[in-house]
PDB file of C-alpha atoms and ligand atoms in Angstrom:
ATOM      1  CA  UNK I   1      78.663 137.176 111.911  1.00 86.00           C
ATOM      2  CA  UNK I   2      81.960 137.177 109.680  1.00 93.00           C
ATOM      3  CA  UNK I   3      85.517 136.178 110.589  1.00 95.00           C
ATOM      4  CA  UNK I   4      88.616 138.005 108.636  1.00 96.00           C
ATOM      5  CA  UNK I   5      91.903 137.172 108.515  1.00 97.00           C
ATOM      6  CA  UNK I   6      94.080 140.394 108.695  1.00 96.00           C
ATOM      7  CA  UNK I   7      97.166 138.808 109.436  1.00 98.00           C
ATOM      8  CA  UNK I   8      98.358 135.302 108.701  1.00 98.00           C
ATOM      9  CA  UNK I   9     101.957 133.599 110.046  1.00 98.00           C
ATOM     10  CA  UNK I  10     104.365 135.430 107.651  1.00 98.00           C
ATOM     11  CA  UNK I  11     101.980 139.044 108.670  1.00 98.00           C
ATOM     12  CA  UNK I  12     102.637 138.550 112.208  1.00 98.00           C
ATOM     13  CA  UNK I  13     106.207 137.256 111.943  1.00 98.00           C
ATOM     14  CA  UNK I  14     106.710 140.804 110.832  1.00 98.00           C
ATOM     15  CA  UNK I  15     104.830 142.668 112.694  1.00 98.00           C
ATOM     16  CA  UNK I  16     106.659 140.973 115.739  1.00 98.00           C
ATOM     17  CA  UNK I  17     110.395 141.912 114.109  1.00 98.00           C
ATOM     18  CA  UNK I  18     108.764 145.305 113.580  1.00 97.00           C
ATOM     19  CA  UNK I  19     107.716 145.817 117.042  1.00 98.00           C
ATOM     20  CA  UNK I  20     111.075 144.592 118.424  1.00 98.00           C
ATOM     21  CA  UNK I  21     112.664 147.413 115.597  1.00 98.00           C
ATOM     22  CA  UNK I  22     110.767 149.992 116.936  1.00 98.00           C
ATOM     23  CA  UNK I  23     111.782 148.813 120.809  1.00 98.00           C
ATOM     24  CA  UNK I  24     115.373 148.826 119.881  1.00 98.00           C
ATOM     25  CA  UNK I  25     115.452 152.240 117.630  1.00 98.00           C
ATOM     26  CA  UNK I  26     114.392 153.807 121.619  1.00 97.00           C
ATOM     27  CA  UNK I  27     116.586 151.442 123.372  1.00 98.00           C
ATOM     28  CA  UNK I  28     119.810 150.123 121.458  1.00 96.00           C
ATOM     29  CA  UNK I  29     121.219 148.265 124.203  1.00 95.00           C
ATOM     30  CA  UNK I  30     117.723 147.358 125.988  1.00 95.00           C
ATOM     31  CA  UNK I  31     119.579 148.744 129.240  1.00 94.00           C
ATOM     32  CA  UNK I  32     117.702 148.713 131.981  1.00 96.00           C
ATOM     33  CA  UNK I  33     114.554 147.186 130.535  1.00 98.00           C
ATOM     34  CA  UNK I  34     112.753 144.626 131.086  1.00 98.00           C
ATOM     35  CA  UNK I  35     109.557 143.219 129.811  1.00 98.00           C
ATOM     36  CA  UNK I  36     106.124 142.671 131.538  1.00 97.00           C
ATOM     37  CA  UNK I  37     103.527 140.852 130.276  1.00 97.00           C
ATOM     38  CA  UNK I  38      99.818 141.476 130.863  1.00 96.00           C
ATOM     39  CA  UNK I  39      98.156 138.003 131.880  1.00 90.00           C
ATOM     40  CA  UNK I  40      97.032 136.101 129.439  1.00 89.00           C
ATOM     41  CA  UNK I  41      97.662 137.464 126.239  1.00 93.00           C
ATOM     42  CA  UNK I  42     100.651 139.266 126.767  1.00 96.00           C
ATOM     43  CA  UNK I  43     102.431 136.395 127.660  1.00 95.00           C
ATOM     44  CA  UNK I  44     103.115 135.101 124.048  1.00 97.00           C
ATOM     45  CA  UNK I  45     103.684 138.700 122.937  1.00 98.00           C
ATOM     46  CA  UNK I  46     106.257 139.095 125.902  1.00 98.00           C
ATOM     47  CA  UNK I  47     108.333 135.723 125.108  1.00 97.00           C
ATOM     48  CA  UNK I  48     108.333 135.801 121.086  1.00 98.00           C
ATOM     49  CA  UNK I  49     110.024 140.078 122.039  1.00 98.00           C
ATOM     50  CA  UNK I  50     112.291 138.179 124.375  1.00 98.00           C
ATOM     51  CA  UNK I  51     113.449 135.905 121.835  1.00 98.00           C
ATOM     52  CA  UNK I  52     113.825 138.422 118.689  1.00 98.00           C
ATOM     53  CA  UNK I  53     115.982 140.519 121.055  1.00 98.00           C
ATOM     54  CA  UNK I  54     118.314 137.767 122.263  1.00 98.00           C
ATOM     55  CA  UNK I  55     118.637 136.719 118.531  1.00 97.00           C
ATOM     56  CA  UNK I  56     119.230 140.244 117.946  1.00 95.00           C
ATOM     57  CA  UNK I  57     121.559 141.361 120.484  1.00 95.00           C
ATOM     58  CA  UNK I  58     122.374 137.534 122.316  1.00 95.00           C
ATOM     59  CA  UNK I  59     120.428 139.477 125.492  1.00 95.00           C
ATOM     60  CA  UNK I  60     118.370 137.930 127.798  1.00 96.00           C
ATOM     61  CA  UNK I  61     115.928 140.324 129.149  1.00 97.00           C
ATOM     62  CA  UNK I  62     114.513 139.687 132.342  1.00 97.00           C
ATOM     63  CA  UNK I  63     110.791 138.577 132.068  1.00 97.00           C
ATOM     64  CA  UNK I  64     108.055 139.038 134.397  1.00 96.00           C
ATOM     65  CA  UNK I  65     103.755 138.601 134.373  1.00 95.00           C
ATOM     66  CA  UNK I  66     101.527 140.401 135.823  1.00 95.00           C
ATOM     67  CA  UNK I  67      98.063 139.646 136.414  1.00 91.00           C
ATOM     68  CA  UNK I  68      95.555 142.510 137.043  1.00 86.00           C
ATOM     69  CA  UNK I  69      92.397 141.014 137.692  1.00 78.00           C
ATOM     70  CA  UNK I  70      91.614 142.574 141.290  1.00 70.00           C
ATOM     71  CA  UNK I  71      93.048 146.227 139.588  1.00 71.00           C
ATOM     72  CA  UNK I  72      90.401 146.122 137.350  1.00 70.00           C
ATOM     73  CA  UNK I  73      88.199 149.579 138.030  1.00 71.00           C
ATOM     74  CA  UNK I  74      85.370 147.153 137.036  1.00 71.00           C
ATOM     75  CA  UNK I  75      86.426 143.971 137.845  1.00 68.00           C
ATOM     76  CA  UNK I  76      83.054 143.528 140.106  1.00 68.00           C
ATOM     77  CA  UNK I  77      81.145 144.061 137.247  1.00 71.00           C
ATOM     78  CA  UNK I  78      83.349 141.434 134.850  1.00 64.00           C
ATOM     79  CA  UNK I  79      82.985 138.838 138.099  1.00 68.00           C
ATOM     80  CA  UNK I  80      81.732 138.207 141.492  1.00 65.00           C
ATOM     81  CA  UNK I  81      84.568 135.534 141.675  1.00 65.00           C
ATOM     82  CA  UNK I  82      87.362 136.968 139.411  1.00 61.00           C
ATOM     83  CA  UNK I  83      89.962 133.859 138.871  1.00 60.00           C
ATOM     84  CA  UNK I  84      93.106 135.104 140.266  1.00 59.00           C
ATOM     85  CA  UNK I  85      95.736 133.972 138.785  1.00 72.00           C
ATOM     86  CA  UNK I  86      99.849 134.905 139.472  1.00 84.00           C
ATOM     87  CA  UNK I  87     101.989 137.547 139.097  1.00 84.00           C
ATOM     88  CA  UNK I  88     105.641 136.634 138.655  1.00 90.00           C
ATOM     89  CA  UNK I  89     107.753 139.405 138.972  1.00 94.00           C
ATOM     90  CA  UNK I  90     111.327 137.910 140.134  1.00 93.00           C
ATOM     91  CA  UNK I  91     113.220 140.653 140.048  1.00 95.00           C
ATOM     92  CA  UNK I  92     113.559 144.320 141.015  1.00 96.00           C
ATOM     93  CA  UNK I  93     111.404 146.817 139.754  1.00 97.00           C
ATOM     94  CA  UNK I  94     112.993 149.781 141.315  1.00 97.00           C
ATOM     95  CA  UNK I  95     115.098 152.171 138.946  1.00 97.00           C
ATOM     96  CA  UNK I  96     114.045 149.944 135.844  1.00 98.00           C
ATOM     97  CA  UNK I  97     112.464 151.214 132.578  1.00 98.00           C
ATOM     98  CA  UNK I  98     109.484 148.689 132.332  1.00 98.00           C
ATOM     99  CA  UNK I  99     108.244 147.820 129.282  1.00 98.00           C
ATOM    100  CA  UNK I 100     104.662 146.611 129.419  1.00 98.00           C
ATOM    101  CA  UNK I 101     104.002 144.248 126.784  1.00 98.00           C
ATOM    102  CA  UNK I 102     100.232 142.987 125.856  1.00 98.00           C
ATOM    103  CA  UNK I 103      98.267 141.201 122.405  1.00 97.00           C
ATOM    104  CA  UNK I 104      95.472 144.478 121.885  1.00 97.00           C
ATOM    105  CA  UNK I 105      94.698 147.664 123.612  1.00 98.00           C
ATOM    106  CA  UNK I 106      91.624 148.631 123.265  1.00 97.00           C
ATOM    107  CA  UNK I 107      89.919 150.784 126.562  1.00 96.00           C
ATOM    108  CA  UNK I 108      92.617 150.965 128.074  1.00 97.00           C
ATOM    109  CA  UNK I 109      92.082 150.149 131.634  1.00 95.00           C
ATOM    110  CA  UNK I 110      93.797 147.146 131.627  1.00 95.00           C
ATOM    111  CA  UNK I 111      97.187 149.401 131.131  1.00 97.00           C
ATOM    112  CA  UNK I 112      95.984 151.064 133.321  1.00 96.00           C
ATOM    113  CA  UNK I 113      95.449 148.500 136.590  1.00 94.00           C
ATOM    114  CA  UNK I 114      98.653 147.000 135.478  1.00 96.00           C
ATOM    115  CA  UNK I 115     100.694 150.608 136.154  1.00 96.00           C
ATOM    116  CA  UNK I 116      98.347 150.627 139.366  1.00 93.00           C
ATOM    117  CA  UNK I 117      99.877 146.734 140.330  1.00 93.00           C
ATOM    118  CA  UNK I 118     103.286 147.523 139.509  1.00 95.00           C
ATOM    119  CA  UNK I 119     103.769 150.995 141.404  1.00 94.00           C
ATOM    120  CA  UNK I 120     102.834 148.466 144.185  1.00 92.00           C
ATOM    121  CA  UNK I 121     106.170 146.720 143.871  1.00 94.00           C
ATOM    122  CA  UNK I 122     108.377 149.394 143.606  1.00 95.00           C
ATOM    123  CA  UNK I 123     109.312 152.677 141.755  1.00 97.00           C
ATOM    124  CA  UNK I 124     110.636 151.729 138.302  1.00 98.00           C
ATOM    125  CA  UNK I 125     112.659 154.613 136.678  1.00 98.00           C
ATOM    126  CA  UNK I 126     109.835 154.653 133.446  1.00 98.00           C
ATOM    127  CA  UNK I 127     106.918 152.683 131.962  1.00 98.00           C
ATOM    128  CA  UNK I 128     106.507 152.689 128.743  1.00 98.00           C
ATOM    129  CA  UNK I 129     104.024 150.027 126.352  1.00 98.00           C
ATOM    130  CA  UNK I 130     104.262 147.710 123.631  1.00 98.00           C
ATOM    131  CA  UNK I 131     101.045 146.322 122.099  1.00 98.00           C
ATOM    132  CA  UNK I 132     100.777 143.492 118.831  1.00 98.00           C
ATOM    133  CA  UNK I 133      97.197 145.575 118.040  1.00 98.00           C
ATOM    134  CA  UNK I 134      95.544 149.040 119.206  1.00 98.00           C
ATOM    135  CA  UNK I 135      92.179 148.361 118.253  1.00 98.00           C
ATOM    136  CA  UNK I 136      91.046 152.053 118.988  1.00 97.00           C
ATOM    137  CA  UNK I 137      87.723 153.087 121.690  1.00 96.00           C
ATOM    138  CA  UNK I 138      90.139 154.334 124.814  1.00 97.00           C
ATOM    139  CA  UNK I 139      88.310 155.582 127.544  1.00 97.00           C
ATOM    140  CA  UNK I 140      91.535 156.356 129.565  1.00 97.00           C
ATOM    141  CA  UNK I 141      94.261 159.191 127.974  1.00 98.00           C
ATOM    142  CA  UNK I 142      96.467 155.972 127.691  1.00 98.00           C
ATOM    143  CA  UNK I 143      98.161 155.392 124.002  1.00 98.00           C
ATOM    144  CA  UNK I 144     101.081 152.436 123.100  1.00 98.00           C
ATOM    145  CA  UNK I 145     104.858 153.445 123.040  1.00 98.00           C
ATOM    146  CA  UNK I 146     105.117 150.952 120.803  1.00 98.00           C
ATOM    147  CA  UNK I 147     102.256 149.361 118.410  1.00 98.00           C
ATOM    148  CA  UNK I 148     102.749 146.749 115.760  1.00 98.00           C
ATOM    149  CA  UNK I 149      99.387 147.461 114.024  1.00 98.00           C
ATOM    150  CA  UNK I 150      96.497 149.405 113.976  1.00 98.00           C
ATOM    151  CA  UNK I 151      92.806 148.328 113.166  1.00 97.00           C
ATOM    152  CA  UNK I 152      90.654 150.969 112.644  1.00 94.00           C
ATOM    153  CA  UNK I 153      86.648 150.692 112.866  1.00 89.00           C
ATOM    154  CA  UNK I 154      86.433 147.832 115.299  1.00 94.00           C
ATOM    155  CA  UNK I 155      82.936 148.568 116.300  1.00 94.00           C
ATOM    156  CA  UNK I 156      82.373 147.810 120.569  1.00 92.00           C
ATOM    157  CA  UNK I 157      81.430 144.412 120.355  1.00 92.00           C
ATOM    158  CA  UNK I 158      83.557 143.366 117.472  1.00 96.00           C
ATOM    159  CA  UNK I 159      86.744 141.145 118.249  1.00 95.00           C
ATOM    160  CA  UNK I 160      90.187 141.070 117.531  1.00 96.00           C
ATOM    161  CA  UNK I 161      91.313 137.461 117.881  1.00 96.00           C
ATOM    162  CA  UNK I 162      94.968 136.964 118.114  1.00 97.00           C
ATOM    163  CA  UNK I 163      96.576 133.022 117.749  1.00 97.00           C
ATOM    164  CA  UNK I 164      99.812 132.458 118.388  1.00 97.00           C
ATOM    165  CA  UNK I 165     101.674 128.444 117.307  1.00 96.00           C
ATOM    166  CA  UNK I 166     102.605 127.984 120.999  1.00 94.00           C
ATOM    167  CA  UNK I 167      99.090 128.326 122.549  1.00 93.00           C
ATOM    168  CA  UNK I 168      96.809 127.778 119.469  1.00 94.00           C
ATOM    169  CA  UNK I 169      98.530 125.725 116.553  1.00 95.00           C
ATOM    170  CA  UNK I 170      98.375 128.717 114.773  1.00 97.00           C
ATOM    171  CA  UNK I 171      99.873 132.436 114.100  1.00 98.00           C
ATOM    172  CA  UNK I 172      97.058 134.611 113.306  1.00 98.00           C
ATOM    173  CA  UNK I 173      94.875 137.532 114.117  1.00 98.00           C
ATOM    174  CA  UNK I 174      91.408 138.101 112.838  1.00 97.00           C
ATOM    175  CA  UNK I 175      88.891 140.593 113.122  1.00 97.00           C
ATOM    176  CA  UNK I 176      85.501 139.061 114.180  1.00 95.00           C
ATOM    177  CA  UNK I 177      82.087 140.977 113.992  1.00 92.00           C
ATOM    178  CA  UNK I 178      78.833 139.999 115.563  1.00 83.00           C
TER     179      UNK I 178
HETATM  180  P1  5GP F   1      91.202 147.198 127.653  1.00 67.27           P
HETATM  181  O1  5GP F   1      91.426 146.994 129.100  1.00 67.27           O
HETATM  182  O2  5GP F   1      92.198 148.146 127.024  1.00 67.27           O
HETATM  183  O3  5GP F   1      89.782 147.547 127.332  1.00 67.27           O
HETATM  184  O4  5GP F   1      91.397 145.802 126.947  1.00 67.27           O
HETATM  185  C1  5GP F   1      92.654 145.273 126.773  1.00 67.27           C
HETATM  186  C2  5GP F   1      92.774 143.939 127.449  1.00 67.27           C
HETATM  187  O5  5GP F   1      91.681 143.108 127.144  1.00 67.27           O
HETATM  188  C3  5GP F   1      94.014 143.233 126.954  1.00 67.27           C
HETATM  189  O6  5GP F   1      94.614 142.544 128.025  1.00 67.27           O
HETATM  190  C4  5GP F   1      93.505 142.295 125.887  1.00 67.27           C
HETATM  191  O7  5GP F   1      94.122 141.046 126.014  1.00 67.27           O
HETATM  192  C5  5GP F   1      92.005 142.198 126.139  1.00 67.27           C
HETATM  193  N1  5GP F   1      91.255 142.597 124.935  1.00 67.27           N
HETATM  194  C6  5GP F   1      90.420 143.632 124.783  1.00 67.27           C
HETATM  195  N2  5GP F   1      89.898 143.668 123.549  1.00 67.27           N
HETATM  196  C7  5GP F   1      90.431 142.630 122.897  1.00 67.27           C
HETATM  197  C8  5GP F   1      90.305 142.113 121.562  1.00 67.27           C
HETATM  198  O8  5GP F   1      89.596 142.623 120.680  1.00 67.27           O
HETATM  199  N3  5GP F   1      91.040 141.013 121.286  1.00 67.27           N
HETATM  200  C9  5GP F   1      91.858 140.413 122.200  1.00 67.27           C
HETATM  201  N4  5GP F   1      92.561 139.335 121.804  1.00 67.27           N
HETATM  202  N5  5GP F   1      91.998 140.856 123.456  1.00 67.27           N
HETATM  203  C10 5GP F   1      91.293 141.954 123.785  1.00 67.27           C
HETATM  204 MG1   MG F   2      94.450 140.337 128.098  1.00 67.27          MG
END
């Protein structure tokens, strides 16, 4: 069992900025976008983008949440009782480019579902996804727009823990094998 630290508050201050870069070298003006997190961890992800860009650009981008627990190809097999929690959406998703925002891809059905759940709600013009860490091992022909980081050789049952000050006292990701 070992725990690594491969990125510690100023690492993932700039991976953040350097996400957001990337977002805004596509989309100078953010028009039409807005951001979606994936429930739970894309939540922090989601609102520390949010801020960068209204520090950037004094935008405020609308901000929704999706949860995809019942989307889940295999959610039976994760739960008999999944815990359902909310999707907040308050806005339109019709004619929008979507940005789908979540802490680490990784098989990538959760992307997945959550294009499933939103073409539920509407047509939105384009989706396109921004992910703090692609930890590799997709089973779906699903890769990020936009990725902060890369960790390579994260074996199946490895984990890639991600802390963020708001939720955990903390800004950090490690890498944590069994
Ligand atoms: P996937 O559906 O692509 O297999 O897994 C991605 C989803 O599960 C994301 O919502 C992510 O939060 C969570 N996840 C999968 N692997 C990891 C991991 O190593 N670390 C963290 N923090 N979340 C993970
Ligand atoms: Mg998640």
């Amino acid at each position: 069992k070992s725990k690594k630290v491969i990125a510690g508050e100023r690492k993932m201050a700039g991976l953040l900025e350097r996400l957001a870069e990337s977002i805004l070298k596509s989309h100078p003006h953010l028009e039409d976008l807005v951001l979606i997190g994936i429930r739970c961890g894309g939540i922090p992800v989601t609102n520390r983008l949010k801020e960068i860009f209204k520090k950037r650009l004094g935008l405020e981008l609308p901000v929704g949440y999706l949860d995809i627990t019942l989307y889940r190809d295999d959610w039976t097999r994760i739960s008999q009782h999944p815990e359902i929690k909310k999707t907040e959406i308050p806005f339109s998703i019709e004619d929008k480019i979507i940005l789908l925002v979540d802490d680490v891809l990784f098989t990538g059905r959760t992307v997945r579902a959550a294009m499933d759940a939103l073409i539920d709600l509407g047509r939105p013009k384009k989706i396109e996804l921004a992910v703090l860490v692609d930890r590799g091992g997709r089973e779906f022909p699903i890769e990020p727009t936009f990725c902060a980081m890369k960790v390579k050789k994260v074996a199946p049952f490895d984990y890639v823990s991600v802390y963020f000050k708001e939720l955990h006292g903390k800004d950090q990701i490690c890498l944590e094998s069994k």
